[in-house]
């Protein structure tokens, strides 16, 4: 595993969802009524046989449970921690209809996959060599899921990754109270344990590089995620202390941050990155943390259950407010805002300033479909590559998946799309359509 700084700020966080011990796991598993045509399974983008793995935990077959999970989703270990289960499998559990607490599927999945990692249980081997070569550009969840499945199907795989380590946003972005970097890297090692995946890190593939990969391989799977944090384009954005949220989270997970001079912090945006960032700032001991969003609470795209936790942790909100300038000489001292109306447009004459020694801009990330724009047959739609559900683009050798194709969803969607694309690539190669 790559060496990590022991003083990185993320190490101070503890798990928000406490893991089960064996007795708790069996007791929870026994509450599951093993529904026929289980709605929890349909709600999971990777369609894990949830009723099946829970039954195995109930009968003390934890190894079998882990196999069921990882068979459907090789990123099941991280998904157990990071999935928004409240709006996926747990949200669909039939117990909701009977006024019983839903089954804690994520925690049961974590129980089984933690044990698989701890005991080193391995379930997968590479398939008989097909003689076909596939390049995977981007080693995040989508790229890893695709590479693993392609190896099972017997293809030679090379992952090309810009960063020094694989893992993508599981390593650099996910909130440390859900998943820490060391755990994410453990999973990467587990996935690579299938053997035969060539990994080239520190390689940023550009348009010319992509052309060359397409020429040299039977297929290319592109899973480069999203681009840099969006900027607001308002005065003062270059002041010291104003950062893109995703970039700042990456720095917090990789090394130590000195927040001793920060009494008040402001996070701009109403999505999940903004909600993660306010909770992270609170967790790092910042006293006054305010989320500024131009709509109201009901209109924010961040998950309600995550925002409720942020409020319980002491985060405040300024709803219906839009930043118009960052104040300060060299360093930021405040965010000047205007109130917004029902149409989310600023209302003149309603100016107010929030004090802030740190501001995180969490208003979205750029789309980087442009990388593929020069390939014949590939179409872009608002920066996103147009592809079908299996990741097929208009170019017969080029497939896409994960955030760069879906516009930015969850780890479990990236895992599902990577696996689906690997199967579509296999079908295309088996049909002899490589050239
Ligand atoms: C701050 C934040 C928190 C999140 N929290 C959660 C969460 O709690 N739960 C959840 O389910 N989802 C979460 N997500 C979303 C989730 O992380 C993504 O949906 C998922 O990581 C997408 O996987 P991916 O493989 O498509 O992209 P990424 O994870 O972004 O991986 C893409 C990889 O491609 C590499 N790359 C990019 N360009 C190139 C290039 N030109 N050449 C070579 N390599 C390149 C990148 O370095 C990266 O490693 C979060 C996202 C963010 C931004
Ligand atoms: S819906 Fe709930 S009770 Fe039914 S199988 Fe899924 S977890 Fe078990």
XYZ file of C-alpha atoms and ligand atoms in Angstrom:
496
model
C 0.000 0.000 0.000
C 1.153 3.566 -0.733
C 2.744 5.333 2.251
C 0.434 7.802 3.984
C 1.251 10.759 6.217
C 0.369 9.838 9.801
C -0.400 13.518 10.585
C -3.111 13.965 7.946
C -6.133 15.850 9.295
C -8.551 13.023 8.416
C -7.129 10.701 11.100
C -8.947 12.650 13.835
C -12.342 11.515 12.531
C -14.135 8.485 13.910
C -16.706 6.373 12.047
C -20.097 8.048 12.024
C -21.786 4.641 11.708
C -20.286 2.374 14.338
C -19.488 -1.164 13.072
C -21.410 -4.171 14.384
C -19.855 -6.913 16.450
C -20.841 -10.544 15.701
C -23.810 -10.642 18.112
C -25.214 -7.361 16.811
C -24.803 -8.467 13.194
C -26.603 -11.776 13.748
C -29.412 -10.072 15.692
C -29.905 -7.484 12.937
C -29.718 -10.145 10.203
C -32.427 -12.144 11.969
C -34.836 -9.198 11.667
C -34.745 -9.502 7.847
C -37.798 -11.369 6.528
C -36.049 -12.440 3.272
C -38.604 -10.820 0.993
C -39.446 -12.512 -2.268
C -38.432 -10.127 -5.105
C -36.709 -7.985 -2.451
C -37.154 -4.235 -3.067
C -33.805 -3.514 -1.359
C -32.033 -5.471 -4.108
C -33.795 -3.563 -6.885
C -32.808 -0.277 -5.241
C -29.105 -1.217 -5.361
C -27.474 -0.170 -8.663
C -25.241 -3.284 -8.448
C -28.224 -5.526 -7.533
C -26.487 -7.337 -4.702
C -28.570 -10.310 -3.486
C -29.182 -8.525 -0.193
C -31.702 -10.977 1.241
C -29.251 -13.777 0.375
C -26.194 -12.272 2.050
C -28.179 -11.280 5.128
C -29.469 -14.851 5.454
C -25.869 -16.065 5.342
C -24.864 -13.707 8.149
C -27.832 -14.961 10.192
C -26.560 -18.532 9.780
C -22.966 -17.556 10.613
C -21.749 -18.005 7.031
C -19.937 -14.670 6.878
C -17.567 -15.866 4.187
C -20.509 -16.778 1.961
C -22.089 -13.374 2.655
C -18.900 -11.565 1.626
C -18.730 -13.617 -1.547
C -22.323 -12.763 -2.473
C -21.621 -9.052 -1.975
C -18.292 -8.911 -3.815
C -19.550 -11.090 -6.630
C -22.080 -8.372 -7.486
C -19.925 -5.392 -6.534
C -16.164 -5.666 -6.143
C -16.259 -2.261 -4.399
C -18.701 -3.640 -1.820
C -16.250 -2.889 0.988
C -16.193 0.868 0.362
C -19.849 0.957 -0.705
C -20.813 -0.503 2.694
C -19.448 2.677 4.238
C -20.095 5.385 1.642
C -23.389 4.448 -0.019
C -26.322 6.738 0.757
C -28.245 3.638 1.875
C -30.997 5.812 3.337
C -32.131 6.620 -0.225
C -31.137 3.263 -1.777
C -31.455 -0.230 -0.231
C -32.359 0.786 3.338
C -34.805 3.364 2.003
C -36.582 0.572 0.085
C -36.754 -1.936 2.978
C -40.304 -3.233 3.523
C -40.025 -2.701 7.272
C -40.787 0.977 6.598
C -44.333 -0.095 5.640
C -44.832 -1.849 8.967
C -43.489 0.963 11.127
C -40.431 -1.063 12.045
C -36.894 0.265 11.759
C -35.444 -0.736 8.361
C -32.705 -3.362 8.222
C -29.275 -1.744 8.504
C -28.046 -3.262 5.254
C -24.933 -1.081 4.945
C -23.717 -2.022 8.403
C -24.315 -5.733 7.706
C -22.456 -5.402 4.408
C -19.618 -3.726 6.267
C -19.536 -6.538 8.838
C -19.085 -9.151 6.102
C -16.647 -7.224 3.885
C -14.514 -5.999 6.815
C -14.067 -9.648 7.756
C -13.191 -10.578 4.159
C -10.424 -7.929 4.132
C -9.202 -8.853 7.609
C -9.045 -12.587 6.868
C -7.825 -12.122 3.276
C -10.647 -14.177 1.765
C -10.264 -14.241 -2.027
C -13.031 -15.338 -4.338
C -11.943 -14.398 -7.850
C -9.339 -15.554 -10.327
C -8.401 -14.280 -13.756
C -10.034 -16.020 -16.703
C -8.204 -17.959 -19.398
C -6.266 -15.422 -21.532
C -8.182 -14.179 -24.569
C -5.207 -12.419 -26.141
C -7.168 -9.135 -26.161
C -5.815 -5.938 -24.579
C -7.930 -3.274 -22.923
C -6.738 0.103 -21.602
C -8.586 1.691 -18.679
C -8.088 5.448 -18.327
C -8.708 6.522 -14.711
C -8.298 4.253 -11.699
C -11.261 5.385 -9.588
C -14.207 3.126 -8.664
C -15.452 2.843 -12.264
C -12.007 2.014 -13.673
C -11.261 -0.491 -10.910
C -14.602 -2.267 -11.302
C -14.100 -2.500 -15.058
C -10.498 -3.707 -14.773
C -11.442 -6.434 -12.274
C -14.291 -7.718 -14.413
C -12.146 -7.625 -17.560
C -9.554 -9.800 -15.798
C -12.236 -12.298 -14.754
C -13.173 -12.438 -18.441
C -9.545 -13.139 -19.394
C -8.477 -9.861 -21.026
C -5.119 -8.177 -20.472
C -5.728 -4.855 -18.709
C -3.653 -1.722 -18.185
C -4.898 1.087 -15.927
C -3.478 4.547 -16.618
C -3.988 6.916 -13.699
C -3.016 10.580 -13.331
C -2.566 10.417 -9.536
C 0.173 8.538 -7.720
C -2.332 6.043 -6.306
C -5.494 4.363 -7.559
C -8.870 4.777 -5.882
C -10.117 8.109 -7.278
C -12.483 10.027 -5.029
C -12.716 7.080 -2.616
C -9.156 8.063 -1.664
C -9.279 11.830 -2.159
C -12.891 12.937 -1.698
C -15.147 10.820 0.503
C -15.684 12.205 4.000
C -13.315 10.551 6.509
C -16.127 9.826 8.980
C -17.369 7.391 6.294
C -14.177 6.117 4.674
C -10.574 6.920 5.413
C -7.762 6.850 2.892
C -6.052 3.786 4.391
C -9.280 1.757 4.148
C -9.857 2.899 0.553
C -6.324 1.864 -0.395
C -6.780 -1.524 1.281
C -9.693 -2.103 -1.049
C -7.606 -1.074 -4.083
C -4.984 -3.669 -3.078
C -7.700 -6.281 -2.646
C -9.072 -5.589 -6.148
C -5.607 -5.679 -7.728
C -5.067 -8.980 -5.900
C -6.800 -10.763 -8.787
C -3.432 -10.382 -10.518
C -2.391 -9.362 -13.986
C -3.686 -5.782 -13.948
C -0.854 -3.554 -15.142
C -0.944 -0.216 -13.334
C 0.708 2.958 -14.590
C 0.281 5.815 -12.131
C 1.392 9.419 -12.566
C 0.232 9.293 -16.203
C -2.226 11.928 -17.379
C -3.759 10.807 -20.651
C -4.403 13.690 -23.068
C -6.268 13.636 -26.392
C -3.166 12.504 -28.319
C -2.456 9.839 -25.692
C -6.020 8.611 -25.955
C -5.714 8.334 -29.750
C -2.587 6.223 -29.267
C -4.301 3.981 -26.699
C -7.206 3.411 -29.063
C -4.798 2.471 -31.842
C -2.773 0.086 -29.635
C -5.612 -1.687 -27.787
C -8.656 -3.743 -28.675
C -10.812 -1.462 -26.504
C -10.445 1.542 -24.189
C -12.602 2.248 -21.142
C -12.535 5.911 -20.111
C -13.450 6.644 -16.483
C -11.795 9.970 -15.701
C -14.459 11.332 -13.325
C -15.178 15.044 -13.122
C -12.859 18.023 -13.477
C -11.804 20.777 -11.064
C -14.117 22.683 -8.703
C -16.250 25.332 -10.411
C -15.504 28.960 -9.598
C -18.035 31.735 -9.005
C -16.278 34.516 -10.883
C -16.961 37.101 -8.173
C -14.426 39.651 -6.836
C -11.979 38.386 -4.223
C -12.075 34.723 -5.268
C -8.263 34.562 -5.386
C -7.866 35.747 -1.783
C -5.920 33.499 0.560
C -8.410 31.269 2.373
C -10.869 30.800 -0.534
C -10.685 27.263 -1.909
C -12.562 24.859 -4.132
C -14.209 22.353 -1.754
C -13.089 19.140 -3.496
C -9.501 20.387 -3.644
C -9.600 21.361 0.051
C -11.063 17.967 1.059
C -8.275 16.244 -0.874
C -5.661 18.282 1.045
C -7.361 17.488 4.372
C -7.334 13.753 3.605
C -3.719 13.754 2.426
C -1.961 15.913 5.021
C -2.272 18.249 7.999
C -4.276 21.494 7.738
C -3.707 24.345 10.187
C -7.139 25.745 11.066
C -6.012 27.493 14.267
C -6.747 30.957 12.797
C -10.191 29.936 11.527
C -13.043 30.871 13.849
C -15.707 31.155 11.169
C -15.953 29.219 7.904
C -18.471 29.513 5.088
C -19.298 26.793 2.565
C -21.057 27.836 -0.629
C -23.461 25.371 -2.268
C -26.395 23.085 -1.483
C -25.176 19.713 -2.745
C -23.587 16.710 -1.063
C -20.037 18.079 -1.298
C -21.169 21.229 0.534
C -22.874 19.159 3.249
C -19.788 16.938 3.646
C -17.561 20.024 3.864
C -19.562 21.703 6.654
C -19.509 18.471 8.685
C -15.785 18.075 8.092
C -15.108 21.647 9.241
C -17.156 21.053 12.403
C -15.303 17.806 13.001
C -12.004 19.654 12.737
C -13.134 22.025 15.491
C -14.150 25.168 13.586
C -16.553 27.100 15.820
C -18.866 28.872 13.381
C -19.683 26.938 10.207
C -22.327 28.297 7.832
C -23.667 26.825 4.610
C -24.823 29.450 2.109
C -27.308 28.340 -0.530
C -29.315 30.424 -2.983
C -32.428 28.277 -2.619
C -34.171 27.053 0.504
C -33.648 23.893 2.561
C -36.281 21.902 0.657
C -34.604 22.736 -2.648
C -31.055 21.692 -1.813
C -29.714 18.669 -3.675
C -27.680 17.417 -0.693
C -29.286 14.461 1.099
C -31.737 15.511 3.828
C -30.405 12.852 6.248
C -26.857 14.213 5.895
C -28.022 17.802 6.394
C -29.969 16.778 9.531
C -26.717 15.377 10.937
C -24.893 18.600 10.061
C -27.492 20.635 11.964
C -27.204 18.312 14.987
C -23.450 18.898 14.883
C -24.010 22.683 15.118
C -23.814 23.873 11.493
C -25.896 26.953 10.552
C -27.404 27.860 7.208
C -28.045 31.065 5.292
C -30.806 30.067 2.867
C -31.755 32.170 -0.121
C -28.439 33.968 -0.228
C -25.978 34.426 -3.069
C -22.334 35.435 -2.634
C -21.429 38.550 -4.604
C -17.876 39.212 -3.315
C -15.205 37.914 -0.962
C -13.910 40.599 1.406
C -10.352 41.012 2.699
C -6.949 42.414 1.692
C -4.664 39.438 1.222
C -6.709 36.905 3.185
C -10.448 36.489 3.175
C -12.325 38.019 6.124
C -15.926 37.653 4.977
C -18.421 36.761 2.280
C -20.701 39.513 1.017
C -24.104 38.143 -0.041
C -27.437 39.298 -1.400
C -30.743 37.691 -0.488
C -32.398 35.770 -3.327
C -36.034 35.588 -4.355
C -38.269 32.654 -5.278
C -36.535 32.569 -8.677
C -33.147 32.257 -6.868
C -32.104 35.614 -8.358
C -30.415 38.191 -6.072
C -32.570 40.998 -4.697
C -30.813 44.403 -4.887
C -30.396 46.274 -1.587
C -30.442 43.143 0.613
C -26.704 42.931 1.143
C -25.196 41.350 4.271
C -21.748 39.988 5.174
C -20.861 36.732 6.905
C -17.487 36.699 8.684
C -15.145 33.981 7.406
C -11.447 33.237 7.567
C -12.003 30.189 5.347
C -14.415 29.804 2.421
C -15.043 26.604 0.478
C -16.729 26.851 -2.910
C -18.827 23.717 -3.433
C -20.951 24.725 -6.397
C -20.011 21.850 -8.708
C -17.192 20.377 -10.747
C -16.335 20.820 -14.403
C -17.084 18.027 -16.893
C -14.128 16.733 -18.824
C -15.702 14.919 -21.751
C -13.583 17.170 -23.970
C -10.799 14.584 -23.680
C -12.797 12.367 -26.059
C -14.097 15.112 -28.348
C -11.632 14.351 -31.170
C -12.497 10.657 -31.462
C -14.633 9.903 -34.521
C -18.219 9.001 -33.594
C -18.011 10.258 -29.985
C -20.627 12.865 -29.122
C -20.701 15.266 -26.187
C -23.753 16.732 -24.505
C -23.051 19.645 -22.140
C -19.520 18.353 -21.544
C -20.664 14.783 -20.902
C -19.920 11.879 -23.243
C -23.089 10.427 -24.777
C -23.204 6.653 -24.153
C -25.774 3.893 -23.703
C -26.394 2.042 -20.425
C -23.459 -0.314 -21.151
C -21.076 2.584 -21.741
C -20.912 2.212 -25.545
C -20.073 5.466 -27.311
C -20.334 6.137 -31.032
C -16.776 4.796 -31.416
C -16.717 0.966 -31.576
C -13.588 0.633 -29.412
C -14.329 3.347 -26.835
C -16.496 2.852 -23.741
C -17.152 5.227 -20.817
C -18.523 4.964 -17.282
C -18.670 6.550 -13.846
C -18.918 10.268 -13.122
C -17.579 11.362 -16.525
C -20.478 9.550 -18.195
C -23.298 9.977 -15.655
C -22.483 13.588 -14.731
C -21.591 12.769 -11.106
C -23.458 10.195 -9.023
C -22.228 7.781 -6.323
C -19.481 5.200 -5.920
C -22.014 2.382 -6.354
C -23.147 3.808 -9.716
C -19.529 4.020 -10.876
C -18.958 0.406 -9.760
C -22.056 -0.787 -11.621
C -21.206 1.150 -14.771
C -17.605 -0.091 -14.782
C -18.737 -3.708 -14.555
C -21.454 -3.246 -17.200
C -18.983 -1.636 -19.583
C -16.499 -4.488 -19.031
C -19.194 -6.960 -20.047
C -20.100 -4.857 -23.092
C -16.422 -4.735 -24.078
C -16.218 -8.514 -23.657
C -19.298 -8.969 -25.843
C -17.842 -6.679 -28.503
C -14.485 -8.482 -28.434
C -16.089 -11.912 -28.428
C -18.100 -10.870 -31.468
C -14.828 -10.199 -33.256
C -15.566 -6.515 -33.671
C -12.095 -5.338 -32.640
C -9.979 -3.767 -35.278
C -16.258 15.469 -2.080
C -16.982 14.254 -2.573
C -17.542 13.368 -1.664
C -18.219 12.238 -2.124
N -18.783 11.392 -1.205
C -19.441 10.294 -1.649
C -20.035 9.402 -0.704
O -20.004 9.609 0.510
N -20.658 8.294 -1.187
C -20.702 8.013 -2.541
O -21.231 6.957 -2.907
N -20.172 8.845 -3.439
C -19.540 9.979 -3.036
N -19.010 10.852 -3.942
C -19.121 10.528 -5.387
C -18.130 9.436 -5.772
O -16.893 9.685 -5.170
C -18.006 9.350 -7.278
O -19.295 9.148 -7.838
C -17.096 8.184 -7.718
O -15.829 8.289 -7.123
C -16.978 8.195 -9.236
O -16.022 7.240 -9.638
P -15.242 7.446 -11.012
O -14.324 6.291 -11.115
O -16.197 7.721 -12.097
O -14.431 8.813 -10.821
P -13.287 9.250 -9.817
O -13.468 8.654 -8.478
O -13.246 10.736 -9.903
O -11.974 8.641 -10.457
C -11.481 9.131 -11.690
C -9.996 8.851 -11.750
O -9.490 9.236 -13.034
C -8.240 9.904 -12.883
N -8.044 10.764 -14.054
C -8.717 11.905 -14.368
N -8.280 12.391 -15.550
C -7.326 11.539 -15.984
C -6.508 11.510 -17.162
N -6.618 12.433 -18.108
N -5.604 10.495 -17.281
C -5.499 9.536 -16.326
N -6.262 9.525 -15.196
C -7.176 10.516 -15.037
C -8.409 10.667 -11.584
O -7.153 10.992 -11.009
C -9.190 9.658 -10.734
O -8.357 8.798 -10.002
C -18.328 11.993 -3.523
C -17.787 12.901 -4.444
C -17.131 14.019 -3.973
C -16.571 15.002 -4.972
S -36.520 -5.324 2.004
Fe -35.719 -5.337 4.144
S -36.689 -7.139 5.087
Fe -36.950 -7.396 2.838
S -35.145 -8.612 2.150
Fe -34.582 -6.434 1.995
S -33.561 -5.985 3.955
Fe -34.713 -7.883 4.276
